mmCIF file of C-alpha atoms and ligand atoms in Angstrom:
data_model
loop_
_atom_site.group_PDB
_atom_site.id
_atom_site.type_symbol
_atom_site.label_atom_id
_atom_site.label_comp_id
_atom_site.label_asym_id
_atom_site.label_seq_id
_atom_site.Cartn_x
_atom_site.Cartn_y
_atom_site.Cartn_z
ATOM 1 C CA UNK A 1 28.865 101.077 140.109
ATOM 2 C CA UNK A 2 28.977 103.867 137.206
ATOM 3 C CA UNK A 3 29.265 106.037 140.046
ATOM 4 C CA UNK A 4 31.865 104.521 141.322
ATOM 5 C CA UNK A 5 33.709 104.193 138.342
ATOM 6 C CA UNK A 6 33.456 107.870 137.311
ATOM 7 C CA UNK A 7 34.916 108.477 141.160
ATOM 8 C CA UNK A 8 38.522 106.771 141.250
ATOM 9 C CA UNK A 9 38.958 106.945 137.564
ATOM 10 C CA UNK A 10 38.699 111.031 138.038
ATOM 11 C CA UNK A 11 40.500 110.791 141.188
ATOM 12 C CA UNK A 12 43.447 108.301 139.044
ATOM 13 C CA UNK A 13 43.772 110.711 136.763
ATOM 14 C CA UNK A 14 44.307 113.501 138.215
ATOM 15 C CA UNK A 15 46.492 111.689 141.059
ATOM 16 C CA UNK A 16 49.952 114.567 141.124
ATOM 17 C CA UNK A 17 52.542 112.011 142.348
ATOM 18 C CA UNK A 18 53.127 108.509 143.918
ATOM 19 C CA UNK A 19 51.516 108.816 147.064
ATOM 20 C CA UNK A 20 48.914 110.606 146.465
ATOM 21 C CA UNK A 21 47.859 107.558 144.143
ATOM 22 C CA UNK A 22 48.472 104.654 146.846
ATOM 23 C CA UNK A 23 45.931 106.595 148.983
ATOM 24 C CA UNK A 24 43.581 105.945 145.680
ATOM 25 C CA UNK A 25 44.717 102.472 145.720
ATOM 26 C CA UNK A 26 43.869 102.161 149.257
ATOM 27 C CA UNK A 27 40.464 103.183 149.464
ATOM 28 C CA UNK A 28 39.223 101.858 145.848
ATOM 29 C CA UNK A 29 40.804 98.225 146.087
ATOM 30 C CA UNK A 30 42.665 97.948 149.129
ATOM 31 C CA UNK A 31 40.977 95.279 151.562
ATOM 32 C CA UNK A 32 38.779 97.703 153.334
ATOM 33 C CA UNK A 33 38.611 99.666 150.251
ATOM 34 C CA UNK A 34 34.953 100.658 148.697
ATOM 35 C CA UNK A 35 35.294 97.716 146.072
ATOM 36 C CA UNK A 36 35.940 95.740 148.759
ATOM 37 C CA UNK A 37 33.006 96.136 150.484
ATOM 38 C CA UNK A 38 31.037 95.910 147.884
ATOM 39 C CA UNK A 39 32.169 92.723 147.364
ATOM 40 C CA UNK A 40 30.581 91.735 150.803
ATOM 41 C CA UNK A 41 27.070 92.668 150.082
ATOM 42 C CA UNK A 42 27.308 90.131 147.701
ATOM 43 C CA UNK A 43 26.252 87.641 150.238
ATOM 44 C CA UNK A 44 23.203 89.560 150.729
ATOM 45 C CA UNK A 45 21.671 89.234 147.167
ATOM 46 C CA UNK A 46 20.019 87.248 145.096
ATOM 47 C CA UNK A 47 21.564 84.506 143.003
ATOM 48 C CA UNK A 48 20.437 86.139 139.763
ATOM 49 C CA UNK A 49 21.345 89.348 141.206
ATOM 50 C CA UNK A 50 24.711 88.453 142.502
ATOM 51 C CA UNK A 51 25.210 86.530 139.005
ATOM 52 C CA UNK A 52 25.495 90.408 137.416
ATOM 53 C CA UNK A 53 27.278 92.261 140.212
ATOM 54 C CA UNK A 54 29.946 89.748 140.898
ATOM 55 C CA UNK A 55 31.228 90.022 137.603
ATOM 56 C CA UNK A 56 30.850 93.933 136.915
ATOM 57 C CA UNK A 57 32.317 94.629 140.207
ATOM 58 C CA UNK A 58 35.391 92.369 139.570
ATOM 59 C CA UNK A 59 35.825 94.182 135.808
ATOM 60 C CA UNK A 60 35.620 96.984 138.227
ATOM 61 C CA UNK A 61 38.350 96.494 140.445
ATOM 62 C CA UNK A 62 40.323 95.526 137.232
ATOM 63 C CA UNK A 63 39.984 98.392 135.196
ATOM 64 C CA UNK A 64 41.023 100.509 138.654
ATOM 65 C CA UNK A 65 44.044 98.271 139.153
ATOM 66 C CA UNK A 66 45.126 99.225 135.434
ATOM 67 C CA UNK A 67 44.092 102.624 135.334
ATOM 68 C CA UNK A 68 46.623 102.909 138.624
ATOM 69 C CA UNK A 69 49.341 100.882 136.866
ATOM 70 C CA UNK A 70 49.139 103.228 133.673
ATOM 71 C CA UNK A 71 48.952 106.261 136.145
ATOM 72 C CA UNK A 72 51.939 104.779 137.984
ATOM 73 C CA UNK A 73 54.362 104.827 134.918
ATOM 74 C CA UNK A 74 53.295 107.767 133.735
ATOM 75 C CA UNK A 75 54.412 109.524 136.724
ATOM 76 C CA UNK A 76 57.478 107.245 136.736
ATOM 77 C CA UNK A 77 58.147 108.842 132.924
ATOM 78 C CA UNK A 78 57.633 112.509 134.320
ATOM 79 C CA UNK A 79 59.368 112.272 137.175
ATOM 80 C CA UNK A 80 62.456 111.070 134.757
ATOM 81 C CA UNK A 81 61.573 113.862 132.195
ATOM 82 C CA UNK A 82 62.024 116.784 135.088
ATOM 83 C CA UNK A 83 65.446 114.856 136.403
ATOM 84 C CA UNK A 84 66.968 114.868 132.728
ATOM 85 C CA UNK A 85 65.682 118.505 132.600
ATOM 86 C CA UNK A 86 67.389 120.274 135.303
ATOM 87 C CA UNK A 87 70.761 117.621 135.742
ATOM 88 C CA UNK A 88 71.654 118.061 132.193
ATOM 89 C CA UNK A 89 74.879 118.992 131.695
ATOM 90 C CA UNK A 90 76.876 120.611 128.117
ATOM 91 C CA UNK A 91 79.591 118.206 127.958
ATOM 92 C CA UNK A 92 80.853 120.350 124.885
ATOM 93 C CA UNK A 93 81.352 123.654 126.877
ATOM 94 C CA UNK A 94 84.663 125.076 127.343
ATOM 95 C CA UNK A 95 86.737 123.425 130.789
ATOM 96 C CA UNK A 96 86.631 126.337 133.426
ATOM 97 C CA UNK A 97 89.931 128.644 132.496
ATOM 98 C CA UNK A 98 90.755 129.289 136.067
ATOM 99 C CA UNK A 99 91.122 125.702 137.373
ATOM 100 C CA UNK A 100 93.200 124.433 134.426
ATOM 101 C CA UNK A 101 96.850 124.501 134.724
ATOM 102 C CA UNK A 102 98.939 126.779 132.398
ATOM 103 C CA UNK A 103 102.472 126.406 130.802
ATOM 104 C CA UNK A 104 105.270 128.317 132.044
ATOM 105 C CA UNK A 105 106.648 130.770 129.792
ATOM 106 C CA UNK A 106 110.256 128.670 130.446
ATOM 107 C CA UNK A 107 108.743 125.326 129.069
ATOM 108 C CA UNK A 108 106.650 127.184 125.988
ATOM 109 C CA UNK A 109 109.652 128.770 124.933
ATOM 110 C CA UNK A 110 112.054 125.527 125.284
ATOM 111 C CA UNK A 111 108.421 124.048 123.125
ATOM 112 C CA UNK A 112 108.902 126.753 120.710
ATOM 113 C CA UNK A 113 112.825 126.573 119.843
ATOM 114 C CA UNK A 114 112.326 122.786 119.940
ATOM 115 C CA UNK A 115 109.695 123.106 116.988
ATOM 116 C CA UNK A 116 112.207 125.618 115.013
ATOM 117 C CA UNK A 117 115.408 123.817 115.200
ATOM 118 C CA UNK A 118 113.794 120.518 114.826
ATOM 119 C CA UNK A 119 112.512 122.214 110.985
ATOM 120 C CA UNK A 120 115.848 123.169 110.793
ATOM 121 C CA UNK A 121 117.484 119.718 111.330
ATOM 122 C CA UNK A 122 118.318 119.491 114.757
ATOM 123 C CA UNK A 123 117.419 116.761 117.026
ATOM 124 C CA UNK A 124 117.307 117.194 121.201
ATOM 125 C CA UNK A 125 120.389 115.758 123.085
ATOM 126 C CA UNK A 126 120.094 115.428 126.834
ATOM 127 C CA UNK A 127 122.974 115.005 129.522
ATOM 128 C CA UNK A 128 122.971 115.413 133.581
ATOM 129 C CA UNK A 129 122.958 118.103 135.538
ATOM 130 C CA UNK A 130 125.067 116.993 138.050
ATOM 131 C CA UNK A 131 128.532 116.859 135.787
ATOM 132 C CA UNK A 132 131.713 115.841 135.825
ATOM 133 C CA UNK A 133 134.460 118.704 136.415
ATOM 134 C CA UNK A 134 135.995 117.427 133.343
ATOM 135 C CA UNK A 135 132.583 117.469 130.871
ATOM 136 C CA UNK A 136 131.695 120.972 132.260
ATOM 137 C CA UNK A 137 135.181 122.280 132.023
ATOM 138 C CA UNK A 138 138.161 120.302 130.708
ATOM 139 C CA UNK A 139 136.935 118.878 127.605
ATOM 140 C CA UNK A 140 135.510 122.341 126.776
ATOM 141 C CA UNK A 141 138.801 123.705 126.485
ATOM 142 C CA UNK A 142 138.882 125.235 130.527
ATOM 143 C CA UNK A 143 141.269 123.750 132.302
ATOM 144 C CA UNK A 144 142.270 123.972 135.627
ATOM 145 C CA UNK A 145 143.621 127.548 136.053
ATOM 146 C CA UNK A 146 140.895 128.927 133.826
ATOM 147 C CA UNK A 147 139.870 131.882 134.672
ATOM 148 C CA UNK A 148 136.441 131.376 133.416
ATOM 149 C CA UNK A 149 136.147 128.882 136.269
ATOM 150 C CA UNK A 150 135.969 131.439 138.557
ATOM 151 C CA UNK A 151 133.660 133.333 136.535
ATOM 152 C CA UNK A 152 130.962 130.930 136.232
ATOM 153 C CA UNK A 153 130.335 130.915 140.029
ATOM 154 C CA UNK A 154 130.395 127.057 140.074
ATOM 155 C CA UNK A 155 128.403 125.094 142.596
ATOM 156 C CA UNK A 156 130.811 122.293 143.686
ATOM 157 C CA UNK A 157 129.552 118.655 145.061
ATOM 158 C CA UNK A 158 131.128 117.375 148.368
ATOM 159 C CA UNK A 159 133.301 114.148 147.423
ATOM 160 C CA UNK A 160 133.689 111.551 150.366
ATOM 161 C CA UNK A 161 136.361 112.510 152.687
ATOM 162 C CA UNK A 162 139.484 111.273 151.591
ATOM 163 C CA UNK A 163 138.150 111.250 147.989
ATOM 164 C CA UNK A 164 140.761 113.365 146.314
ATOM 165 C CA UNK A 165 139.236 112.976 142.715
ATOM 166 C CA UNK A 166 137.848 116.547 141.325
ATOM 167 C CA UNK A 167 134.333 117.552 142.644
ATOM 168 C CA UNK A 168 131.138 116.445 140.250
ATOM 169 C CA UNK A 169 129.598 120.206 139.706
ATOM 170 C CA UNK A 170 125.914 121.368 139.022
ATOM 171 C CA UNK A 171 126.557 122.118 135.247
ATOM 172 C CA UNK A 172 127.258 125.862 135.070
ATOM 173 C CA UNK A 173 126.210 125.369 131.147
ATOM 174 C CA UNK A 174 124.645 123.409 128.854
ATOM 175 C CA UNK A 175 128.288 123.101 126.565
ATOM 176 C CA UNK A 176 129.515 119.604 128.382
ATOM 177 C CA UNK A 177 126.214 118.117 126.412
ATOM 178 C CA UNK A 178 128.379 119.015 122.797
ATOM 179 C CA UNK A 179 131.073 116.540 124.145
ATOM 180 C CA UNK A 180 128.692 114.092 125.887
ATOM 181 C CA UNK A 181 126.379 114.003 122.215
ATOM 182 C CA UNK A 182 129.687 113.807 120.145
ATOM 183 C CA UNK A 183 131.180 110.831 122.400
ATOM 184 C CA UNK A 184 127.845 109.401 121.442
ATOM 185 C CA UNK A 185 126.818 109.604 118.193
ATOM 186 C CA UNK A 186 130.367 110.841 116.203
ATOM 187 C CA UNK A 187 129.913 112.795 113.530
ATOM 188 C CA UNK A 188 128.396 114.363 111.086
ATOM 189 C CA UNK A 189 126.081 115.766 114.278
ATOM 190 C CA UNK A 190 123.277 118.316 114.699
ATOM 191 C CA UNK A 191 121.844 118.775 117.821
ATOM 192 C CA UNK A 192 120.462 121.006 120.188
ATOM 193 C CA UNK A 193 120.311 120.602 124.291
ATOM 194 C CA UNK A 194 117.959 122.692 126.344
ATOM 195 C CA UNK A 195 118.177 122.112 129.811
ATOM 196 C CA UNK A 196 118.786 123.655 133.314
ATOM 197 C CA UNK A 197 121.745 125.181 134.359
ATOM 198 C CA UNK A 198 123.056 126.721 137.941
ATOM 199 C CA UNK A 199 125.246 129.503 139.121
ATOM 200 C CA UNK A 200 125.893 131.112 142.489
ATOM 201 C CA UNK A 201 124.317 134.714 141.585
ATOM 202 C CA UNK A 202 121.185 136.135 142.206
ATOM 203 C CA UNK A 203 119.824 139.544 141.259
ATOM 204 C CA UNK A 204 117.350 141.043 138.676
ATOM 205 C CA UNK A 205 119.036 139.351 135.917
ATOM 206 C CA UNK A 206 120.110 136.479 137.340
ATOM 207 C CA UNK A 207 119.000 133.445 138.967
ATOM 208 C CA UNK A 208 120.777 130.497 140.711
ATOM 209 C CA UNK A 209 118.766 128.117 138.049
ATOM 210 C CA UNK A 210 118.000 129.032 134.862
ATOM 211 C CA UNK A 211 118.252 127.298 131.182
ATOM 212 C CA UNK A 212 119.929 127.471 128.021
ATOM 213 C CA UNK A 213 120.146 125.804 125.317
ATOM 214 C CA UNK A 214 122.963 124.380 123.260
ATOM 215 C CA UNK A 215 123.379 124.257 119.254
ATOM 216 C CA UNK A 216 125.724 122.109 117.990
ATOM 217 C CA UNK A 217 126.124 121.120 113.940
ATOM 218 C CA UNK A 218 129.864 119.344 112.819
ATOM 219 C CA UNK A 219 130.220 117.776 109.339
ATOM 220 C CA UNK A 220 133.201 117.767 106.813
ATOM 221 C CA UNK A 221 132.110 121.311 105.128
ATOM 222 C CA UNK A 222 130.290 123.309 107.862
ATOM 223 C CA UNK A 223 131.425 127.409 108.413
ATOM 224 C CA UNK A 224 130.552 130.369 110.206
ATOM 225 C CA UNK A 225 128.195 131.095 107.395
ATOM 226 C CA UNK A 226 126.479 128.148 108.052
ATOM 227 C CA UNK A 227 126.281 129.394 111.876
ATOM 228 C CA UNK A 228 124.885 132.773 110.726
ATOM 229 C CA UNK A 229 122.193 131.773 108.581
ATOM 230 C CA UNK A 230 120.629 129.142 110.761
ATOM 231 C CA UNK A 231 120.569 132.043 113.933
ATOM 232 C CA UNK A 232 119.053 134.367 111.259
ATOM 233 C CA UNK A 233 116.477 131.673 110.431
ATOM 234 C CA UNK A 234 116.034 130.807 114.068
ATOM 235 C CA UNK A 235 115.612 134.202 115.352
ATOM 236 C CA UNK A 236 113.060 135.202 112.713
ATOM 237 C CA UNK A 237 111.201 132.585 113.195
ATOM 238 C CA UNK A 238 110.853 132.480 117.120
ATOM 239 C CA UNK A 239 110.094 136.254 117.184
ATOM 240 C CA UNK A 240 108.042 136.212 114.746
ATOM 241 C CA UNK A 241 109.158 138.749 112.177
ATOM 242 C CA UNK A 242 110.142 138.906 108.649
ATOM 243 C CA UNK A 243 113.300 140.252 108.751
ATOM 244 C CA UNK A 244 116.031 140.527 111.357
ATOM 245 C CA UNK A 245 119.225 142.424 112.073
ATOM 246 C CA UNK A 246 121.853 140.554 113.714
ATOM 247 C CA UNK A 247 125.020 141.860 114.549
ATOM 248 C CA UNK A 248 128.178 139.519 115.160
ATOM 249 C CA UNK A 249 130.817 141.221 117.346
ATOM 250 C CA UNK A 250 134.170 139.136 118.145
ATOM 251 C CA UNK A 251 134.402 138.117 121.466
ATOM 252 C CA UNK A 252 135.943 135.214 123.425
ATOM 253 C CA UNK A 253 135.203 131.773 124.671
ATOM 254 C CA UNK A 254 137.377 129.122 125.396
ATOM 255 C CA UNK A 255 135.358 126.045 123.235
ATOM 256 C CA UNK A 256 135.250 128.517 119.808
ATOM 257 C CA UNK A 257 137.885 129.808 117.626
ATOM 258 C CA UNK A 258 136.729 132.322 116.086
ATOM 259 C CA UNK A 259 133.812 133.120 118.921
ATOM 260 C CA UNK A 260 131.036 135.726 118.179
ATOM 261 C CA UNK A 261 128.557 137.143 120.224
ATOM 262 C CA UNK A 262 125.228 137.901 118.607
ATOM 263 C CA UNK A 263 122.997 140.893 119.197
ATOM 264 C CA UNK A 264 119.915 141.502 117.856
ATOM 265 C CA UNK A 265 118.182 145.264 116.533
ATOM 266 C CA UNK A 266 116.071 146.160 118.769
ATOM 267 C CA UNK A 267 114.086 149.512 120.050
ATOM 268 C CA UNK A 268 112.936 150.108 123.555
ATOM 269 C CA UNK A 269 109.903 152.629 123.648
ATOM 270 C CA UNK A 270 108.356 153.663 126.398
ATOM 271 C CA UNK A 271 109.659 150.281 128.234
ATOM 272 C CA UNK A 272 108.355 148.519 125.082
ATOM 273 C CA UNK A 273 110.401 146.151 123.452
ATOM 274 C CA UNK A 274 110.499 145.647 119.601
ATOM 275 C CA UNK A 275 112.732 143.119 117.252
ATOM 276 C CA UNK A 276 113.525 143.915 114.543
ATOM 277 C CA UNK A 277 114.275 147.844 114.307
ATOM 278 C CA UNK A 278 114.997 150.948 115.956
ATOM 279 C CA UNK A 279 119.011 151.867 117.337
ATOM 280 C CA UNK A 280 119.206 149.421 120.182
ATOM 281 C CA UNK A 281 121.628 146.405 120.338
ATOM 282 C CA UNK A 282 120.675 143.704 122.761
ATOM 283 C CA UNK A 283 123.068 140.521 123.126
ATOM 284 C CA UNK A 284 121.207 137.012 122.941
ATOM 285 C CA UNK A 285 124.192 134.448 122.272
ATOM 286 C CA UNK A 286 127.206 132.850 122.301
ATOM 287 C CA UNK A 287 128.701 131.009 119.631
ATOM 288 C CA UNK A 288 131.135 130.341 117.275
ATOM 289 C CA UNK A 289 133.286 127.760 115.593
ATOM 290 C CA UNK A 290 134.228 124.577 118.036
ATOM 291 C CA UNK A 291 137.551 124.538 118.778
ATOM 292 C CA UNK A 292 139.830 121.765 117.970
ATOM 293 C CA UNK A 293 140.681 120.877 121.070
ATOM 294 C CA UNK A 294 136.907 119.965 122.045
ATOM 295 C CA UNK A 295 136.074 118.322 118.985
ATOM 296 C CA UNK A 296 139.234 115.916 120.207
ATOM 297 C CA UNK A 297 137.469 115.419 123.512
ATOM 298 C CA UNK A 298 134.217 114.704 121.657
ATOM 299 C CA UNK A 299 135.966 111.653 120.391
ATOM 300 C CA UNK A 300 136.096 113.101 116.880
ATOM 301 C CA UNK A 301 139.030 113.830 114.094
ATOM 302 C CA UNK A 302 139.126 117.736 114.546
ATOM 303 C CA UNK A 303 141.627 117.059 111.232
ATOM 304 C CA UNK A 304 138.718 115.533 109.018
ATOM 305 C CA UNK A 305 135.344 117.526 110.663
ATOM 306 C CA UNK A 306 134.413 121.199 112.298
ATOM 307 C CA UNK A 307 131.325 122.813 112.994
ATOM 308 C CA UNK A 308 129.759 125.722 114.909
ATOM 309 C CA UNK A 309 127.981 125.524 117.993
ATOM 310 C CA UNK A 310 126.333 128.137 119.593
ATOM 311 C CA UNK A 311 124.384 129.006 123.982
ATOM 312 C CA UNK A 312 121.224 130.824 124.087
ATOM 313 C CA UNK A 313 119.591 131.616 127.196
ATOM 314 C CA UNK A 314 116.222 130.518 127.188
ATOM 315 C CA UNK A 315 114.942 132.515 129.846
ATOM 316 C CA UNK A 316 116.317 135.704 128.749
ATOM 317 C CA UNK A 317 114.103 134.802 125.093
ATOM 318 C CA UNK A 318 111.415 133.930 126.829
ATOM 319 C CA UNK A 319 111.256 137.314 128.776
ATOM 320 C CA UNK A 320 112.189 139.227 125.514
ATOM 321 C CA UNK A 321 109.459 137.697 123.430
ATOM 322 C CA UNK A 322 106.456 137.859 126.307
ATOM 323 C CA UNK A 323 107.968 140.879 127.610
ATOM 324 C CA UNK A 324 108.460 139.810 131.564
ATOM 325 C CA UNK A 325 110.634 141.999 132.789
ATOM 326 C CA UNK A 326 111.523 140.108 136.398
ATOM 327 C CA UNK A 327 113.543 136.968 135.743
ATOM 328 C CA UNK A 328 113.245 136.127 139.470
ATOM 329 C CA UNK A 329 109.308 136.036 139.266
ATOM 330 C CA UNK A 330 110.065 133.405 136.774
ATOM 331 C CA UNK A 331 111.331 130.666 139.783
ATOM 332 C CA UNK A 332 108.640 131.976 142.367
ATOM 333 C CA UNK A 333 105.880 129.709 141.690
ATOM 334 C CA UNK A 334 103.319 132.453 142.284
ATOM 335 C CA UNK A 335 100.119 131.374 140.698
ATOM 336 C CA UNK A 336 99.285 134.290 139.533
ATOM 337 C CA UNK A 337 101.749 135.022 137.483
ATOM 338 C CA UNK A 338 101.667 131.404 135.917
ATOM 339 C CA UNK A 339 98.109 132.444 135.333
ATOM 340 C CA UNK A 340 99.187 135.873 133.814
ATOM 341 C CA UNK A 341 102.108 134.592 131.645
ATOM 342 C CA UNK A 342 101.238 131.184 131.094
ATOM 343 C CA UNK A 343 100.194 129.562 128.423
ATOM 344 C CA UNK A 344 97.166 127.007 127.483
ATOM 345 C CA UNK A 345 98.058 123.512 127.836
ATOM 346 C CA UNK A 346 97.377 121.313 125.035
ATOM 347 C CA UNK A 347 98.857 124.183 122.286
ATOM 348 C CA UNK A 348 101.917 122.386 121.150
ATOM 349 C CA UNK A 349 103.830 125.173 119.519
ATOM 350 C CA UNK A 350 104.430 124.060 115.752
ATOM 351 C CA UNK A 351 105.603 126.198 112.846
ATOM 352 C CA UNK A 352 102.379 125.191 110.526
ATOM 353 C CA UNK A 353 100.009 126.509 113.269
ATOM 354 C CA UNK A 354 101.795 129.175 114.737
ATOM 355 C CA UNK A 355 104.012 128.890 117.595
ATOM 356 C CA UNK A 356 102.460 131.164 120.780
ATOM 357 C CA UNK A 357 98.743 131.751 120.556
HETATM 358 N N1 DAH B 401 128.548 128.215 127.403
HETATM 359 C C1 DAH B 401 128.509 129.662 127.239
HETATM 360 C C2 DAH B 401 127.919 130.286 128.500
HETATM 361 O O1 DAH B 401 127.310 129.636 129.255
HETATM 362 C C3 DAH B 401 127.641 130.042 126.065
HETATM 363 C C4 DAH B 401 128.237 129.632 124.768
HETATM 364 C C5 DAH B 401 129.092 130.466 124.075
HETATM 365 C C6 DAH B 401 127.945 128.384 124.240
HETATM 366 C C7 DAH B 401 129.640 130.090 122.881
HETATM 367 C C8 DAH B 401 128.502 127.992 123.023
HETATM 368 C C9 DAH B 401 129.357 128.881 122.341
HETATM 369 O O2 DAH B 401 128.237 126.811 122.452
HETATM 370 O O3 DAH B 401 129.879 128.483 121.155
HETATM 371 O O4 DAH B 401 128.091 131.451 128.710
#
């Protein structure tokens, strides 16, 4: 019976895996197993003899059946120690860069100006793209016979037939938003609206969709000077630089009075762009003093409150600060440009932590 013993106990032990210890099972205590049969010769002996056997061999077949048990789990625990060892995964390591999406350079700089202006003051109007005739030119200041009608290469909307009320247009600017915020919230006002705009043109430059955005600040007491120092501050700020040239050269639009165009210093080396210095003048903006007239149509006393509002185009920014020099590319939806100009999702641009990382 020691023999025995020493047998599937050595055999238990050094059992490699679940099967291989039911076989043990099998032929130490199944029912044909050795034990087993042992048990039959009982019949054959003495009393006093099967009086000693009976019990041994039934200590036996228990201290087989819990050497397998303890066997059994300790595979069982292996077994889970090699799964947790080769399916672990690092849930800290960085997301795969090439399957996450990116931000277009469009939306990080709209991000970017939002962060600036809104340190500045300025909260975000809205208003439609599809416009009225009348926000998009009339209030403005362009009526009719305007030549600047013509100019803006207007996409018209089809009215019913027989519908002899003016066309709605796709907004050819993001001005009508100045009289669509004034005729809601009055004044005193400070706002800015960035937003898509469309035209009928198409080359390098231009695209038939492409944004601006729209500053607009009227109070009791506000003046050009006003209007030049919060450009100054803007511009620094959303290039990046400690000190920036502007130059203000008299121009025309129908909504100002005085109207300004802005250009910024600039040097182009070797194709490289830089803000800030060298002989270059490139033009960024619009702007000037609101006109009377458009303050009326904004629903406000044009005798009791003025302002300055100003047009930037975003797009033109955005390829001037990341230095993209295709504005088409920017409406192509290639990937691979998103994934060569875009930015990281999740970086909200803030003035604290810097604005494009
Ligand atoms: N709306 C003009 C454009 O699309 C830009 C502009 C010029 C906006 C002067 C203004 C402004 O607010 O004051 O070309």
């Amino acid at each position: 019976m020691d023999d025995l013993k020493a047998k599937y106990l050595g055999q238990i032990a050094g059992a490699g895996d679940e099967n291989a210890l039911e076989a043990i099972r099998v032929a130490a205590v199944g029912k044909k197993g050795e034990v087993a049969l042992k048990m039959r010769e009982l019949g054959k002996m003495t009393p006093e003899e099967r009086q000693v056997a009976g019990p041994a061999l039934n200590a036996l077949k228990d201290e087989i059946n819990s050497a397998l048990s303890a066997k059994k789990a300790a595979l069982a625990d292996a077994a889970l120690d090699e799964r947790l060892r080769t399916e672990w995964l690092d849930v800290t390591l960085p997301t795969r860069a090439r399957r996450q999406g990116s931000i277009h350079p469009v939306s990080q700089a709209t991000e970017e100006l939002t962060a600036i202006f809104a340190e500045l003051g300025f909260s975000v109007a809205e208003g439609p793209r599809i416009e009225t005739d009348w926000h998009n030119f009339d209030a403005l200041n362009i009526p009719g016979h305007h030549p600047a009608r013509a100019e803006m290469d207007t996409f018209y909307m089809r009215r019913a037939e027989g519908d002899d009320r003016p066309p709605h247009v796709l907004r050819t600017h993001t001005s009508p938003v100045q009289i669509r915020s004034m005729e809601l919230q009055g004044a005193p006002i400070r706002v800015i609206c960035p937003g898509g705009v469309y035209r009928a043109d198409y080359d390098q430059t231009h695209t038939p969709m492409f944004h601006q955005v729209e500053g607009l600040a009227i109070d009791k007491d506000i003046s050009m000077a006003n209007l030049k120092w919060v450009l100054e501050e803007f511009v620094k700020a959303f290039f990046e630089v400690d000190d920036v040239e502007l130059r203000f050269r008299a121009s025309h639009f129908p909504f100002t009075e005085p109207s300004a165009e802005v250009d910024i210093r600039c040097s182009w080396d070797n194709g490289q762009l830089k803000i800030g210095e060298g002989d270059d003048w490139m033009e960024i903006l619009g702007s000037g003093m609101v006109h009377p007239k458009v303050i009326a149509a904004g629903g406000i006393d044009p005798e009791v409150y003025q302002g300055f509002a100003f047009g930037i185009g975003i797009d033109r920014l955005a390829m001037l600060k990341y230095g993209i020099p295709d504005l088409r590319a920017f409406f192509d939806s290639d990937l691979r440009w998103l994934r060569h100009y875009g930015f990281a999702a999740l970086d909200m641009p803030n003035l604290h932590g810097g604005l494009s990382r």
